[in-house]
């Protein structure tokens, strides 16, 4: 079942969700590693992974927006759900889109303004710029912490549904049925 039904997410939505989750965790890990690298060579190594993965997340997020906008409809709230909690969940989902797109925009801004692409992807020996000299670096760092906060809150809510409410919320964000 490619599309969602009132009681569960479809295969496309489930795939986008878990693939995005894995790639964003990889971006957080590689981003913090790059930012805290002790030398330029190590930083370049992490950025050679970080930037292509970020571009995949950009394409996946664009596809996700088009998918929900044109092709699929969200399932109904899970049985017995509380209205104010549903409202917070919706805001958290919107915040994810804003922060993810902001991270991509500030990341691209950093690379364009600093002209770092040849140092990262070109000939070895090109000098890597200091990213903190460029304005998009600060929002990129702030966004990273917001994203960690959102991810912890989002995962915490899923675990609350799974183990305290026991309402099968996680099951509907997986394949089958
Ligand atoms: C959803 C997308 C993205 C996420 C989640 C993400 C995450 C991160 C994180 C967590 C950091 C470390 C921040 C810190 O320690 O303050 C970082 C650093 C960095 N990111 Fe991203 N990033 C994303 C997109 C991008 C894109 C699209 C680019 C470039 C085209 C990029 C380029 C960089 C660079 C150059 C750094 C290193 C800055 C430094 O060494 O000071 N990022 N990223």
XYZ file of C-alpha atoms and ligand atoms in Angstrom:
220
model
C 0.000 0.000 0.000
C 1.923 3.047 -1.275
C -0.413 5.673 0.167
C -1.504 6.204 3.751
C -4.907 5.129 5.065
C -6.904 6.721 7.900
C -5.425 4.221 10.391
C -1.800 3.949 9.162
C 1.020 5.446 7.100
C 1.716 4.075 3.601
C 4.957 2.519 2.339
C 6.230 5.753 0.772
C 5.649 7.840 3.929
C 7.230 5.132 6.146
C 10.285 4.919 3.856
C 10.768 8.702 3.735
C 10.402 8.922 7.518
C 12.971 6.288 8.504
C 15.435 7.126 5.728
C 15.339 10.818 6.739
C 15.781 9.854 10.408
C 18.914 7.787 9.667
C 20.420 10.398 7.324
C 19.763 13.283 9.733
C 21.390 11.385 12.613
C 24.374 10.787 10.291
C 24.439 14.527 9.478
C 24.369 15.511 13.153
C 27.200 13.087 13.976
C 29.386 14.024 10.970
C 28.665 17.764 11.451
C 29.735 17.764 15.110
C 32.770 15.634 14.216
C 33.746 18.092 11.440
C 33.251 21.134 13.672
C 35.376 19.602 16.453
C 38.080 18.099 14.211
C 41.625 18.731 15.433
C 43.065 19.355 11.969
C 41.962 20.422 8.472
C 42.491 16.979 6.876
C 40.114 15.315 9.353
C 37.567 18.134 8.953
C 37.676 17.701 5.146
C 37.128 13.944 5.506
C 33.958 14.446 7.554
C 32.707 17.210 5.237
C 33.167 14.947 2.185
C 30.582 12.701 3.809
C 28.462 15.479 5.405
C 27.745 17.577 2.312
C 26.622 14.835 -0.140
C 24.400 13.318 2.578
C 22.908 16.794 3.195
C 22.113 17.101 -0.522
C 20.321 13.723 -0.383
C 18.323 15.006 2.615
C 17.443 18.134 0.620
C 16.114 16.016 -2.282
C 14.294 13.687 0.112
C 12.691 16.626 1.949
C 11.604 18.241 -1.342
C 10.098 14.895 -2.389
C 8.438 14.586 1.027
C 6.803 18.016 0.720
C 5.504 17.247 -2.784
C 4.345 13.785 -1.674
C 2.206 15.125 1.184
C 1.042 18.145 -0.761
C -0.067 16.383 -3.965
C -0.317 12.623 -3.407
C -1.028 11.508 0.158
C -3.169 12.406 3.173
C -2.053 12.030 6.808
C -3.755 9.296 8.840
C -6.235 10.334 11.523
C -4.892 10.878 15.066
C -4.361 7.572 16.861
C -7.362 6.235 18.878
C -7.754 7.895 22.272
C -5.307 10.689 21.464
C -5.391 13.951 23.408
C -6.089 17.121 21.401
C -3.384 19.349 22.923
C -0.782 16.618 22.427
C -1.791 16.238 18.765
C -1.457 19.977 18.339
C 2.061 19.986 19.850
C 3.001 17.026 17.616
C 1.869 18.969 14.542
C 3.959 21.993 15.586
C 6.980 19.763 16.150
C 6.576 18.346 12.629
C 6.395 21.852 11.120
C 9.446 22.879 13.196
C 11.367 19.891 11.755
C 10.730 21.121 8.204
C 11.770 24.687 9.067
C 14.961 23.670 10.908
C 15.994 21.057 8.298
C 15.524 23.501 5.408
C 17.296 26.204 7.459
C 20.237 23.857 8.062
C 20.515 23.119 4.347
C 20.269 26.811 3.402
C 22.851 27.892 5.992
C 25.146 24.988 5.011
C 25.032 25.955 1.346
C 25.489 29.616 2.339
C 28.617 28.720 4.327
C 30.167 26.840 1.404
C 29.285 29.496 -1.196
C 30.427 32.509 0.875
C 33.633 30.870 2.079
C 34.460 29.328 -1.322
C 35.396 26.110 0.493
C 34.259 23.652 -2.210
C 37.675 23.250 -3.940
C 39.376 22.690 -0.570
C 36.798 20.023 0.319
C 36.294 18.272 -3.021
C 39.195 19.495 -5.162
C 42.959 19.088 -5.099
C 44.572 18.219 -1.756
C 46.638 21.079 -0.407
C 44.011 23.813 -1.019
C 43.522 25.784 2.183
C 40.268 25.223 4.083
C 38.657 28.523 5.191
C 37.612 29.200 8.787
C 33.831 28.737 8.665
C 33.192 30.823 11.808
C 34.285 33.898 9.788
C 31.052 33.637 7.759
C 27.546 34.647 8.963
C 25.668 31.382 8.104
C 27.925 29.419 10.529
C 26.111 30.723 13.640
C 22.568 29.714 12.525
C 23.979 26.347 11.355
C 25.266 25.704 14.898
C 22.056 26.954 16.548
C 19.921 24.876 14.154
C 21.974 21.795 15.026
C 21.074 22.136 18.703
C 17.410 22.840 17.895
C 17.359 19.728 15.709
C 18.830 17.592 18.514
C 16.154 18.998 20.886
C 13.329 18.303 18.417
C 14.621 14.781 17.720
C 14.831 13.944 21.442
C 11.323 15.335 22.064
C 9.881 13.536 18.996
C 11.475 10.178 19.901
C 10.447 10.636 23.555
C 6.820 11.174 22.489
C 6.929 8.033 20.316
C 8.287 5.998 23.255
C 5.599 7.469 25.551
C 2.929 6.230 23.111
C 4.614 2.851 22.736
C 5.268 1.997 26.386
C 2.899 4.140 28.478
C -0.167 4.696 26.310
C 0.374 1.393 24.436
C -1.735 2.685 21.547
C 0.259 1.170 18.645
C 1.443 4.556 17.324
C 4.871 3.217 16.296
C 3.354 0.244 14.479
C 1.525 2.513 12.061
C 4.832 4.158 11.105
C 6.243 0.785 9.940
C 5.683 -1.524 6.967
C 2.783 -3.947 6.719
C -0.859 -4.139 7.668
C 19.763 18.801 7.442
C 20.932 19.229 7.025
C 22.145 19.434 7.890
C 22.400 19.053 9.189
C 21.471 18.316 10.146
C 23.732 19.498 9.528
C 24.340 19.335 10.762
C 25.542 19.920 11.130
C 26.073 19.953 12.473
C 25.437 19.301 13.687
C 27.232 20.627 12.443
C 28.130 20.998 13.654
C 27.601 22.295 14.223
C 28.319 22.792 15.456
O 29.124 22.066 16.056
O 28.043 23.942 15.861
C 27.499 20.987 11.064
C 28.637 21.621 10.596
C 28.879 21.893 9.270
N 28.011 21.718 8.206
Fe 26.172 20.914 8.293
N 24.290 20.106 8.421
C 23.361 20.083 7.403
C 23.505 20.594 6.119
C 24.701 21.080 5.602
C 24.908 21.481 4.226
C 23.848 21.431 3.100
C 26.193 21.909 4.137
C 26.951 22.439 2.949
C 26.536 22.437 1.688
C 26.789 21.793 5.461
C 28.077 22.165 5.787
C 28.619 22.155 7.056
C 29.946 22.612 7.374
C 30.959 23.178 6.385
C 30.118 22.434 8.755
C 31.426 22.619 9.567
C 31.534 23.951 10.188
C 32.826 24.048 10.977
O 33.711 23.229 10.828
O 32.896 24.991 11.733
N 25.857 21.280 6.325
N 26.430 20.563 10.294
